[in-house]
Coordinates of C-alpha atoms and ligand atoms in Angstrom, one line a residue:
M1 CA 91.0 88.1 103.2
E2 CA 90.5 84.3 103.2
V3 CA 89.2 82.4 100.2
T4 CA 88.0 78.8 100.4
T5 CA 87.1 76.6 97.4
P6 CA 86.1 73.0 97.1
W7 CA 89.8 72.2 96.3
S8 CA 91.8 74.7 98.4
R9 CA 92.2 77.6 100.7
A10 CA 94.0 80.9 100.1
E11 CA 94.7 84.1 101.9
I12 CA 95.4 87.6 100.4
Y13 CA 96.3 90.9 102.0
F14 CA 95.4 94.2 100.4
H15 CA 98.8 95.3 101.6
G16 CA 100.9 94.7 98.5
A17 CA 98.0 92.6 97.0
H18 CA 100.0 89.9 98.7
V19 CA 98.8 86.3 98.4
T20 CA 100.3 84.8 101.6
Q21 CA 98.8 81.3 101.6
F22 CA 97.6 78.8 99.1
Q23 CA 97.0 75.2 100.2
K24 CA 95.1 72.4 98.4
H25 CA 93.0 70.3 100.8
G26 CA 95.0 67.3 101.9
E27 CA 98.3 68.7 100.7
P28 CA 101.0 70.6 102.5
P29 CA 100.9 74.4 101.9
L30 CA 102.1 75.3 98.4
L31 CA 103.2 78.8 99.3
F32 CA 105.8 79.4 102.1
L33 CA 105.2 82.2 104.6
S34 CA 107.9 83.0 107.2
Q35 CA 106.9 82.7 110.8
C36 CA 108.9 85.8 111.4
S37 CA 107.3 88.0 108.7
R38 CA 106.5 91.5 109.6
F39 CA 102.9 92.7 108.9
E40 CA 103.3 96.4 109.1
A41 CA 102.9 99.5 106.9
G42 CA 105.9 100.2 104.6
A43 CA 107.4 96.7 105.1
P44 CA 107.0 93.7 102.7
I45 CA 105.5 90.5 103.9
R46 CA 108.1 87.7 103.9
G47 CA 106.8 84.8 101.8
G48 CA 103.8 84.1 99.6
I49 CA 103.9 86.0 96.3
P50 CA 105.4 89.5 96.7
I51 CA 104.6 91.7 93.6
I52 CA 107.9 93.1 92.4
F53 CA 107.1 96.2 90.4
P54 CA 108.3 98.6 88.8
W55 CA 111.9 97.5 89.4
F56 CA 113.7 94.4 90.6
G57 CA 116.6 94.5 93.0
K58 CA 118.0 97.9 94.0
P59 CA 119.1 100.0 90.9
A60 CA 121.4 102.8 91.9
D61 CA 118.8 105.5 91.0
K62 CA 116.0 103.9 92.9
A63 CA 114.9 104.1 96.5
G64 CA 114.3 100.7 98.1
Q65 CA 114.6 97.1 97.0
H66 CA 112.2 95.5 94.6
G67 CA 110.0 98.5 93.8
F68 CA 107.0 99.8 95.8
A69 CA 104.0 97.8 94.7
R70 CA 104.5 95.2 97.5
V71 CA 104.4 97.9 100.2
R72 CA 101.5 100.0 99.0
E73 CA 97.8 99.4 99.8
W74 CA 95.8 97.9 97.0
E75 CA 92.0 98.1 96.6
L76 CA 89.7 95.1 96.1
K77 CA 87.6 95.8 93.0
E78 CA 85.7 92.6 92.3
V79 CA 85.2 89.1 93.6
V80 CA 83.7 86.6 91.1
S81 CA 82.5 83.1 92.0
P82 CA 82.0 81.1 88.8
A83 CA 79.6 78.1 89.0
D84 CA 82.6 75.7 89.1
G85 CA 83.4 76.8 92.6
S86 CA 86.6 78.8 91.8
V87 CA 87.0 82.3 93.1
I88 CA 88.6 85.2 91.1
L89 CA 89.7 88.4 92.8
R90 CA 90.5 91.6 91.0
L91 CA 92.6 94.3 92.8
S92 CA 93.9 97.6 91.7
L93 CA 96.8 99.8 92.8
P94 CA 95.6 103.3 93.3
Q95 CA 97.3 105.9 91.1
Q96 CA 100.9 106.3 92.2
P97 CA 102.8 109.6 91.8
E98 CA 105.8 107.8 90.6
L99 CA 103.9 106.3 87.7
P100 CA 101.6 108.9 86.2
G101 CA 99.1 107.5 83.6
C102 CA 99.9 103.9 84.6
V103 CA 97.0 101.6 85.5
V104 CA 98.0 98.6 87.6
E105 CA 95.7 95.6 88.3
Y106 CA 96.1 92.2 89.8
V107 CA 93.9 89.2 89.2
V108 CA 94.1 86.1 91.4
G109 CA 92.4 82.9 90.6
V110 CA 91.9 80.3 93.3
S111 CA 90.8 76.7 92.5
N112 CA 92.8 73.5 92.4
V113 CA 95.5 75.7 91.1
L114 CA 96.6 79.2 92.0
S115 CA 96.9 81.8 89.2
A116 CA 98.1 85.4 89.5
E117 CA 98.3 88.0 86.8
L118 CA 99.9 91.5 87.0
I119 CA 98.3 93.8 84.4
V120 CA 100.0 97.1 83.6
T121 CA 98.4 99.6 81.1
N122 CA 100.3 102.6 79.9
K123 CA 97.7 105.5 79.5
S124 CA 100.4 108.1 79.4
D125 CA 101.9 109.6 76.2
Q126 CA 105.4 108.4 77.1
Q127 CA 106.8 104.9 76.8
L128 CA 107.1 103.1 80.1
K129 CA 110.1 101.0 81.1
F130 CA 109.8 98.7 84.1
E131 CA 110.7 95.3 85.5
N132 CA 108.0 93.0 86.9
C133 CA 108.3 89.8 88.9
L134 CA 106.0 87.5 90.9
H135 CA 108.5 86.6 93.6
T136 CA 106.9 83.3 94.6
Y137 CA 108.0 81.5 97.8
L138 CA 107.3 77.8 97.7
T139 CA 107.1 75.3 100.5
I140 CA 109.4 72.3 100.2
G141 CA 110.2 69.5 102.7
D142 CA 114.0 69.5 102.6
I143 CA 116.2 71.8 100.5
S144 CA 118.8 69.1 100.2
A145 CA 116.3 66.9 98.3
V146 CA 114.9 69.4 95.8
S147 CA 115.7 70.2 92.2
V148 CA 114.3 72.8 89.8
T149 CA 114.1 71.4 86.3
G150 CA 113.5 73.0 82.9
L151 CA 116.4 75.4 82.8
K152 CA 119.2 73.3 81.2
G153 CA 121.0 75.3 78.5
V154 CA 119.4 78.6 79.7
D155 CA 121.7 81.5 80.4
Y156 CA 121.5 83.1 83.8
L157 CA 122.9 86.1 85.7
D158 CA 124.6 85.0 88.9
S159 CA 123.6 87.6 91.5
L160 CA 126.2 86.1 93.8
E161 CA 129.0 87.0 91.4
G162 CA 128.0 90.5 90.2
R163 CA 125.4 89.2 87.8
Q164 CA 128.1 87.4 85.8
R165 CA 126.5 85.6 82.8
K166 CA 126.6 81.8 82.8
T167 CA 124.8 78.9 81.2
E168 CA 122.9 76.3 83.2
S169 CA 124.5 72.9 82.5
D170 CA 122.4 70.7 84.9
D171 CA 119.1 69.0 84.2
G172 CA 118.0 70.1 87.7
V173 CA 119.2 73.0 89.7
G174 CA 120.1 71.7 93.2
F175 CA 120.9 73.5 96.4
T176 CA 124.1 73.0 98.5
G177 CA 124.5 76.7 99.4
E178 CA 123.0 80.1 98.6
V179 CA 121.6 80.3 95.1
D180 CA 120.5 83.6 93.5
R181 CA 120.2 83.4 89.7
I182 CA 118.2 85.4 87.1
Y183 CA 117.6 83.0 84.2
I184 CA 117.1 85.1 81.1
N185 CA 115.3 84.8 77.8
T186 CA 113.3 81.8 79.0
P187 CA 109.5 81.6 78.5
Q188 CA 109.1 78.1 79.6
A189 CA 107.5 76.5 82.7
V190 CA 109.7 74.9 85.3
E191 CA 109.1 72.2 87.9
I192 CA 110.2 71.9 91.5
R193 CA 110.8 68.3 92.4
D194 CA 110.5 67.7 96.1
E195 CA 111.6 64.2 97.1
S196 CA 110.9 64.8 100.8
L197 CA 107.2 65.8 100.4
R198 CA 107.0 63.5 97.3
R199 CA 105.5 66.5 95.4
V200 CA 106.1 68.1 92.0
I201 CA 105.2 71.8 91.8
N202 CA 104.6 73.2 88.3
V203 CA 105.3 76.9 87.7
E204 CA 103.7 77.9 84.4
K205 CA 104.0 81.4 83.1
E206 CA 102.8 83.7 80.3
H207 CA 104.6 86.9 79.0
S208 CA 107.6 86.2 81.2
L209 CA 111.2 85.9 79.9
S210 CA 113.0 85.7 83.3
T211 CA 112.9 83.0 85.9
V212 CA 114.6 83.8 89.2
V213 CA 115.7 81.0 91.5
W214 CA 116.7 81.9 95.1
N215 CA 117.5 80.2 98.4
P216 CA 119.2 82.4 101.0
W217 CA 120.9 79.5 102.8
I218 CA 122.4 79.8 106.2
A219 CA 124.3 83.2 106.5
K220 CA 121.6 85.2 104.6
A221 CA 118.8 83.5 106.5
K222 CA 120.5 84.6 109.8
A223 CA 120.9 88.1 108.4
M224 CA 117.2 88.6 107.6
S225 CA 115.3 89.7 110.7
D226 CA 111.9 88.8 109.2
Y227 CA 113.0 85.2 108.4
G228 CA 113.8 82.2 110.6
D229 CA 117.4 81.1 110.8
D230 CA 116.4 77.5 109.7
E231 CA 113.6 78.4 107.3
Y232 CA 115.9 78.2 104.3
Q233 CA 115.6 74.4 104.7
R234 CA 111.8 74.4 103.9
M235 CA 111.5 76.9 101.0
V236 CA 112.7 77.9 97.6
C237 CA 111.8 81.0 95.5
V238 CA 111.0 80.4 91.9
E239 CA 110.0 83.8 90.5
S240 CA 108.5 84.6 87.1
G241 CA 108.8 88.0 85.5
N242 CA 110.8 90.3 83.2
V243 CA 114.0 91.4 84.8
A244 CA 117.4 92.9 83.9
V245 CA 117.9 92.3 80.1
N246 CA 114.3 91.3 79.9
E247 CA 112.9 94.5 81.3
V248 CA 109.6 95.7 79.7
T249 CA 109.2 98.7 77.4
L250 CA 105.5 99.5 77.1
P251 CA 104.5 102.0 74.4
P252 CA 101.6 104.5 75.1
G253 CA 98.2 102.7 75.0
E254 CA 99.7 99.2 75.4
T255 CA 99.1 96.7 78.2
S256 CA 101.6 94.3 79.8
R257 CA 100.3 91.0 81.3
L258 CA 102.5 88.8 83.5
K259 CA 100.7 85.6 84.5
V260 CA 101.8 82.7 86.7
K261 CA 99.9 79.4 87.3
L262 CA 101.0 77.2 90.2
S263 CA 99.9 73.6 90.3
S264 CA 101.1 70.5 92.1
A265 CA 100.9 66.7 92.2
T266 CA 101.8 64.4 95.1
G267 CA 102.7 60.7 95.4
Ligands
TA6_301 O1 115.0 86.5 94.9 C1 116.0 87.2 94.5 C2 116.3 88.4 95.4 O2 116.6 89.5 94.6 C3 117.5 88.0 96.3 O3 118.7 88.7 95.9 C4 117.0 88.5 97.7 O4 117.4 89.8 97.9 C5 115.5 88.3 97.6 O5 115.2 88.8 96.3 C6 114.7 88.9 98.6 O6 114.6 90.3 98.6 P1 113.8 91.1 99.7 O7 114.0 92.5 99.3 O8 112.4 90.6 99.7 O9 114.5 90.7 101.0

């Protein structure tokens, strides 16, 4: 489904409620979508904003990487077009046998910014534990001239070293090889400073304590069949959610809301 506003254009698939494109008129695309992505049942789309739920990574007792929300078919429930020209889409994940009594909705706002909110309500009589993450792929001009700021002093789990806990010492996270880090206990926004495209992307978030930063670099790029060998040079993942030590425990009757707002400025 394509959405056009006075400021921007977006695209969303009901498969995984997957926002695949968002581009402000006159700017390069904000989201990155692999040219090699599969678009088939049971497979995640490579790029855009995969919805990671109800688990992140591949826990020993779970089947498949990053949960199942991104490979299930969602339903479009409502399209709202406020007078300001923005468009708001509300989608829902049909009842899943793995999550009895769990209502899952997704609200996407398209204007001069892109917002996405994953809403999980526990209607069962048991507490619900889960991880959630909006696994956002962002377009950048040249990975060697990019830094992610706002994480100095924050602890992270280094997924390249068995999730060893470390502390970020740099003002800006740069990329000279594969980076795969789960920054924990951090509610704040981060910025992606792209010298090549002369753009700053702001990733603001609500009800999120984890920020994941990932670039696959050369070897992993080659190993992914749904990703171009050189695409690592033009993308970075900055993901917002509640992962690992920040997993969510949702009591009966409560609602969890994970929201991300992506904005950008060039020049
Ligand atoms: O972004 C963090 C991460 O967990 C990486 O370890 C990498 O596996 C990436 O997600 C992509 O996972 P996917 O299952 O979409 O290939």
